[in-house]
GROMACS .gro file of C-alpha atoms in nm:
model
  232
    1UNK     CA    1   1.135  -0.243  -0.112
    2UNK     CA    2   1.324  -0.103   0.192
    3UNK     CA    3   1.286  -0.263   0.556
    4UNK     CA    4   1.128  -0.088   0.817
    5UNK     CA    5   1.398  -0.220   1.047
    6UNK     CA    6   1.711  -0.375   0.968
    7UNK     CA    7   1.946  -0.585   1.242
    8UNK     CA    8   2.257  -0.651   1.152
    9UNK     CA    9   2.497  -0.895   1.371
   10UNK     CA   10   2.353  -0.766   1.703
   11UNK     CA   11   2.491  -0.866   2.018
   12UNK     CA   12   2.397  -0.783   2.390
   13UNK     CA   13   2.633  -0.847   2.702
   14UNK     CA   14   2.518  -0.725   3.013
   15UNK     CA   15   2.796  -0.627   3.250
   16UNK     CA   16   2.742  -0.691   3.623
   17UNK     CA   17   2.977  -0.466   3.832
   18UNK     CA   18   2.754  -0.551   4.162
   19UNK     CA   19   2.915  -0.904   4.127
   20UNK     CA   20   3.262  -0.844   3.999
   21UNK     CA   21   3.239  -0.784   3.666
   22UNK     CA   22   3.066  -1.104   3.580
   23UNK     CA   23   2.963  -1.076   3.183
   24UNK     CA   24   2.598  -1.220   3.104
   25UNK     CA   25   2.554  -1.272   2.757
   26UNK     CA   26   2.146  -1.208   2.652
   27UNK     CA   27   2.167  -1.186   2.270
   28UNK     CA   28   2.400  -1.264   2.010
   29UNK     CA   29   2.445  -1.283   1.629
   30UNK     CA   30   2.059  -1.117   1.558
   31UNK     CA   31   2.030  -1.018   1.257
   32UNK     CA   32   1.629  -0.985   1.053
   33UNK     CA   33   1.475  -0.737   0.814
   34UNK     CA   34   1.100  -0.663   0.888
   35UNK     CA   35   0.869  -0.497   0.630
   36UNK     CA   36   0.567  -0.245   0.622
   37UNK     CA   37   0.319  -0.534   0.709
   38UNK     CA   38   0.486  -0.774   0.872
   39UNK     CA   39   0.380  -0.866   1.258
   40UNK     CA   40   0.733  -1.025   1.344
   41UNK     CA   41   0.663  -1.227   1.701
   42UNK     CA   42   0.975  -1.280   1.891
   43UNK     CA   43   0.957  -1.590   2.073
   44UNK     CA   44   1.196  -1.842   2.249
   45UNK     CA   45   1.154  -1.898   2.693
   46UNK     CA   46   1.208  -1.682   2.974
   47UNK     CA   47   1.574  -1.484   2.933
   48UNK     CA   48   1.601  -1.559   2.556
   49UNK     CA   49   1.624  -1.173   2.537
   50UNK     CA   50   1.297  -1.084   2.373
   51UNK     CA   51   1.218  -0.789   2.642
   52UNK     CA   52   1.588  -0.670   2.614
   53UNK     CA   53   1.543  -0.693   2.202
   54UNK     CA   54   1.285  -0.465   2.203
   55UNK     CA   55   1.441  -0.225   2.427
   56UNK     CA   56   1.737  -0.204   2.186
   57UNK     CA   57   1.496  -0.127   1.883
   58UNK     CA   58   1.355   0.145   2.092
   59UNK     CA   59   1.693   0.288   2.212
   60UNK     CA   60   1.680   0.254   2.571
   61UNK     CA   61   1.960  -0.046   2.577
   62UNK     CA   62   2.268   0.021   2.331
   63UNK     CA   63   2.390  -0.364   2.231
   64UNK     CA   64   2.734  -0.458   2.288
   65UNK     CA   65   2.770  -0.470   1.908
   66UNK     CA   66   2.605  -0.472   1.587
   67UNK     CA   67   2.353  -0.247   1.422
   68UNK     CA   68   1.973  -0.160   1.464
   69UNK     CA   69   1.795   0.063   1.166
   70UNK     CA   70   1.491   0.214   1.129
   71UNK     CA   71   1.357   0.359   0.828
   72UNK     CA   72   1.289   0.738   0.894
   73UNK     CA   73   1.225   0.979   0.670
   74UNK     CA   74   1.319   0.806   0.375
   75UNK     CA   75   1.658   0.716   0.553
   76UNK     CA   76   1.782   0.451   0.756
   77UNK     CA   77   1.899   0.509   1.094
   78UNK     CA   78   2.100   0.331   1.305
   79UNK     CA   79   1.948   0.412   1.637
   80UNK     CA   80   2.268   0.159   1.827
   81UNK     CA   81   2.475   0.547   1.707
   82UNK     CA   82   2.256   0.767   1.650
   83UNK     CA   83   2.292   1.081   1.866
   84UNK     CA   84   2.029   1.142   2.133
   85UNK     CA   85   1.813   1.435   1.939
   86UNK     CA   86   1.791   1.186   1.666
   87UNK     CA   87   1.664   0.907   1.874
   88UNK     CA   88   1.423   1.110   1.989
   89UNK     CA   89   1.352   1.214   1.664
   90UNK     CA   90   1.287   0.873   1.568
   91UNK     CA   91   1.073   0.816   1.799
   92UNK     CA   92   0.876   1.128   1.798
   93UNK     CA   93   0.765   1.048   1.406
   94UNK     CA   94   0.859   0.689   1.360
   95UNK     CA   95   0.882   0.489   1.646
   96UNK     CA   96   0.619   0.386   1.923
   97UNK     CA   97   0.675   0.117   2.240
   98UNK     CA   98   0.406  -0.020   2.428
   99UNK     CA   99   0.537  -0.166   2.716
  100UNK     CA  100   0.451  -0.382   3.001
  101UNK     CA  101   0.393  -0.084   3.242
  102UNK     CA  102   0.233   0.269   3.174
  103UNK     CA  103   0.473   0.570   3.291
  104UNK     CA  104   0.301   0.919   3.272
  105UNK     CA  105   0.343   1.221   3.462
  106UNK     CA  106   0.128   1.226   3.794
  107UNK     CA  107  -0.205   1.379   3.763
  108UNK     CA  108  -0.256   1.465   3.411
  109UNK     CA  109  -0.629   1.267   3.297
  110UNK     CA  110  -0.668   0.961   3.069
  111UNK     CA  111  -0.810   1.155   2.867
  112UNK     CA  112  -0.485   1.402   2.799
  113UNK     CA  113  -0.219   1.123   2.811
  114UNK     CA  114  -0.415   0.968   2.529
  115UNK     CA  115  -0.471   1.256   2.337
  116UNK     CA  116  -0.088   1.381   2.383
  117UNK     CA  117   0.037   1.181   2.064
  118UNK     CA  118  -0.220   1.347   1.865
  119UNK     CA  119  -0.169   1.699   1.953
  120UNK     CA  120   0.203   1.635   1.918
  121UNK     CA  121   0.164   1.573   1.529
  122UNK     CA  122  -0.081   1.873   1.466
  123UNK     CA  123  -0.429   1.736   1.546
  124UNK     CA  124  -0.658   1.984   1.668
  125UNK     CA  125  -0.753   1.995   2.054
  126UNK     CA  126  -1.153   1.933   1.921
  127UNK     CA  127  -1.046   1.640   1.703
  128UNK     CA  128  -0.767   1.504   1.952
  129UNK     CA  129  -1.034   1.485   2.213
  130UNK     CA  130  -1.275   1.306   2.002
  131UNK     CA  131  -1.046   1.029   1.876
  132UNK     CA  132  -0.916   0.965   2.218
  133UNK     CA  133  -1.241   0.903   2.360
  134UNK     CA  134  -1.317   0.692   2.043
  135UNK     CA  135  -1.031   0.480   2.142
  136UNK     CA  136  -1.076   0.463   2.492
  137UNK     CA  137  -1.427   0.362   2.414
  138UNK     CA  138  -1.334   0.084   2.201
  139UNK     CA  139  -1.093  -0.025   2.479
  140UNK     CA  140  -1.414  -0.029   2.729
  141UNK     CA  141  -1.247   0.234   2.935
  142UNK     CA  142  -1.556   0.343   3.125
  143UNK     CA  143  -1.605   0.730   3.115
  144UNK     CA  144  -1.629   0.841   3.462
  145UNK     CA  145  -1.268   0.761   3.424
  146UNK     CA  146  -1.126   0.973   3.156
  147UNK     CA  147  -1.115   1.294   3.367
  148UNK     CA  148  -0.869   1.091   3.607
  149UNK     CA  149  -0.495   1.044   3.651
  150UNK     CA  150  -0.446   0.636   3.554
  151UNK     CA  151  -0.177   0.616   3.808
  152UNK     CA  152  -0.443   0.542   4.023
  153UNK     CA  153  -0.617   0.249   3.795
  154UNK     CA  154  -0.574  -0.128   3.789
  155UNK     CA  155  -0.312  -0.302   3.647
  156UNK     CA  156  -0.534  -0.422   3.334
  157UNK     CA  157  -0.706  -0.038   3.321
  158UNK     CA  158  -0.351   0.103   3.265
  159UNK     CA  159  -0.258  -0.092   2.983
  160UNK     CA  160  -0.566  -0.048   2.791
  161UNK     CA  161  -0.432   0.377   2.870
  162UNK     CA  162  -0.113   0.248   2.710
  163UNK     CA  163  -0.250   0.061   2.418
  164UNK     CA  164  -0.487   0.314   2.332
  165UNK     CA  165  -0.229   0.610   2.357
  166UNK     CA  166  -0.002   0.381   2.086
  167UNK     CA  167  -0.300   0.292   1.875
  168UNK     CA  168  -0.500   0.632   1.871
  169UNK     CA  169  -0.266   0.780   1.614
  170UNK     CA  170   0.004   0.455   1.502
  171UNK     CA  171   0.328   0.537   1.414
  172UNK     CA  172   0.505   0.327   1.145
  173UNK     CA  173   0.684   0.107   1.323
  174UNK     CA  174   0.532  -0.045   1.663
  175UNK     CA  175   0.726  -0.201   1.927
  176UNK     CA  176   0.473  -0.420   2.145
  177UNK     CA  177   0.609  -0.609   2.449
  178UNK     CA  178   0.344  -0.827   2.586
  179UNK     CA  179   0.063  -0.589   2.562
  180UNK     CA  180  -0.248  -0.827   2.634
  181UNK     CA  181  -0.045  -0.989   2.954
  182UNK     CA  182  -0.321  -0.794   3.187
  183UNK     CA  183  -0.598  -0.790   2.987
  184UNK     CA  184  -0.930  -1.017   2.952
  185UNK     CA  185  -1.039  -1.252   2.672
  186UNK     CA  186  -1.267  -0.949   2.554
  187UNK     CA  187  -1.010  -0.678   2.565
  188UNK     CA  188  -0.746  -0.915   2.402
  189UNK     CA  189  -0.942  -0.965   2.145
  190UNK     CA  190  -1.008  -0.558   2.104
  191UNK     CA  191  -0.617  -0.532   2.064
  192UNK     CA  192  -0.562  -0.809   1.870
  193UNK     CA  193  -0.822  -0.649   1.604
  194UNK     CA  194  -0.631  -0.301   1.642
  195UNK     CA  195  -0.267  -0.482   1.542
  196UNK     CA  196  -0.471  -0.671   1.232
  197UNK     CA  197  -0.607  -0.305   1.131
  198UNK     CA  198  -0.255  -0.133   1.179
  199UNK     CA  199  -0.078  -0.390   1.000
  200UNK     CA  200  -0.338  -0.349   0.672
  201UNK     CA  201  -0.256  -0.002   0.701
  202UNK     CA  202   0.119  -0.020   0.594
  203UNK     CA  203   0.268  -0.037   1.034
  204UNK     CA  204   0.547  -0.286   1.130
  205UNK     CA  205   0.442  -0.475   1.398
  206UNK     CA  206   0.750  -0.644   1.662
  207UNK     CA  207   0.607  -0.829   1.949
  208UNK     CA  208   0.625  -1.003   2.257
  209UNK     CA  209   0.308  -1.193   2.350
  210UNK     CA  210   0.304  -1.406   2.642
  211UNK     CA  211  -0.087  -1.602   2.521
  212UNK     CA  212   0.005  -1.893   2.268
  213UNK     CA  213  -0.360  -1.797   2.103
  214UNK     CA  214  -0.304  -1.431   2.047
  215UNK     CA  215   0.068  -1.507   1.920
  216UNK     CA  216  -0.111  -1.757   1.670
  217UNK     CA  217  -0.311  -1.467   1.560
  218UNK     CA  218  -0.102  -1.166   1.537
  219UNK     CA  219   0.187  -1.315   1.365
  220UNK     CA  220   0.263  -1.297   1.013
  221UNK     CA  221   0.657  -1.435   1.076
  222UNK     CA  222   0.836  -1.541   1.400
  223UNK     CA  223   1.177  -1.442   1.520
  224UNK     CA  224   1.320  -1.763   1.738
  225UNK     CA  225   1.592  -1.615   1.974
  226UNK     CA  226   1.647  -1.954   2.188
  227UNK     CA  227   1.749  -2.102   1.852
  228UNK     CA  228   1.952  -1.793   1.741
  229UNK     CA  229   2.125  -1.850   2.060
  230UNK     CA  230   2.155  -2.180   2.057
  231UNK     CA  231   2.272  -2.158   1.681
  232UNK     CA  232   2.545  -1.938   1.797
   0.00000   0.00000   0.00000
């Protein structure tokens, strides 16, 4: 069986030209397969490099060396070289991030930022609407909201926006960096269920989760970076 993703010798150096040049090394020697299935949990302290991991998956940091492949179409691609209509490619059929922070454009409602992914992959406007509101409902987003932009919510509103806008339609492979940070015991529990049901359903799972008792019950394997590093 082919990996989802597949890291190869992956290394990150961040380059500080504010302060002379000065190299800070995040990540080095990474290197892990993870299945349709799996819910790998990256773990290790504070500026092990699990944030700047999961950038790299998604594309947004390229590492200093090393490789980063994503099963796509049958194929796997290295997004650390792929070009950038490939990437987005990727990530249009393949690859979803939920981060820390929701960024949308400025007045479009709940309601359309979470039915965006579906229309994008040929969903009807009558069924898009209807499994959006599903989700948000699940996610206890009250109604009178939906019509609104979620700029203008609370810090725990807007990540139940992002989580349902990942989880209304999951892609294969789903990049998760601490997405119950802002939420209550209730709500954690809500997404908690959702990464269960996605991983049943054939999704990888990568994650950052800040809450000893939701890592405990996501993961299915663990990814130590601090001893990776310290290994190195």
């Amino acid at each position: 069986m082919s990996p989802m993703v597949r890291v190869e010798s992956l290394s990150k150096t961040f380059i500080l030209h504010n302060r002379g040049g000065v190299e800070l090394p995040v990540l080095s020697g990474v290197s892990f397969e993870a299945f349709a299935g799996d819910a790998l949990v990256l773990s290790g302290p504070s500026g092990a490099g699990k944030s700047t991991l999961l950038r790299i998956l998604y594309g947004n940091y390229l590492p200093t060396s090393g490789s980063v492949s994503v099963l796509h179409r049958g194929a796997l691609v290295d997004i650390a070289s792929a070009p950038p209509r490939g990437t987005l490619d990727v990530r249009r059929r393949t690859l979803s991030y939920v981060s820390q922070f929701l960024r949308v454009i400025p007045r479009v409602s709940t309601l359309e930022v979470v039915k965006d992914p579906l229309l994008a992959r040929g969903a009807g406007d009558e069924d898009a609407a209807r499994r959006a509101k599903a989700m948000l409902e699940r996610l206890n987003l009250p109604e009178r909201l939906w019509a609104l932009p979620p700029a203008t919510f609370s810090g725990g509103e807007q990540q139940r926006v992002n989580i349902a806008r990942c989880f209304v339609n999951p892609k294969p492979v789903i990049l998760l960096d601490e997405p119950t940070a802002s939420l209550d015991a209730r709500n954690r529990d809500i997404v908690v269920d959702l990464i269960a049901e996605t991983r049943r359903s054939g999704a990888t799972v990568i994650g950052v989760f800040h809450d000893d008792l939701v890592r405990e019950r996501v993961a299915t394997r663990r990814l130590d970076l601090e001893h990776l590093k310290t290994a190195a």
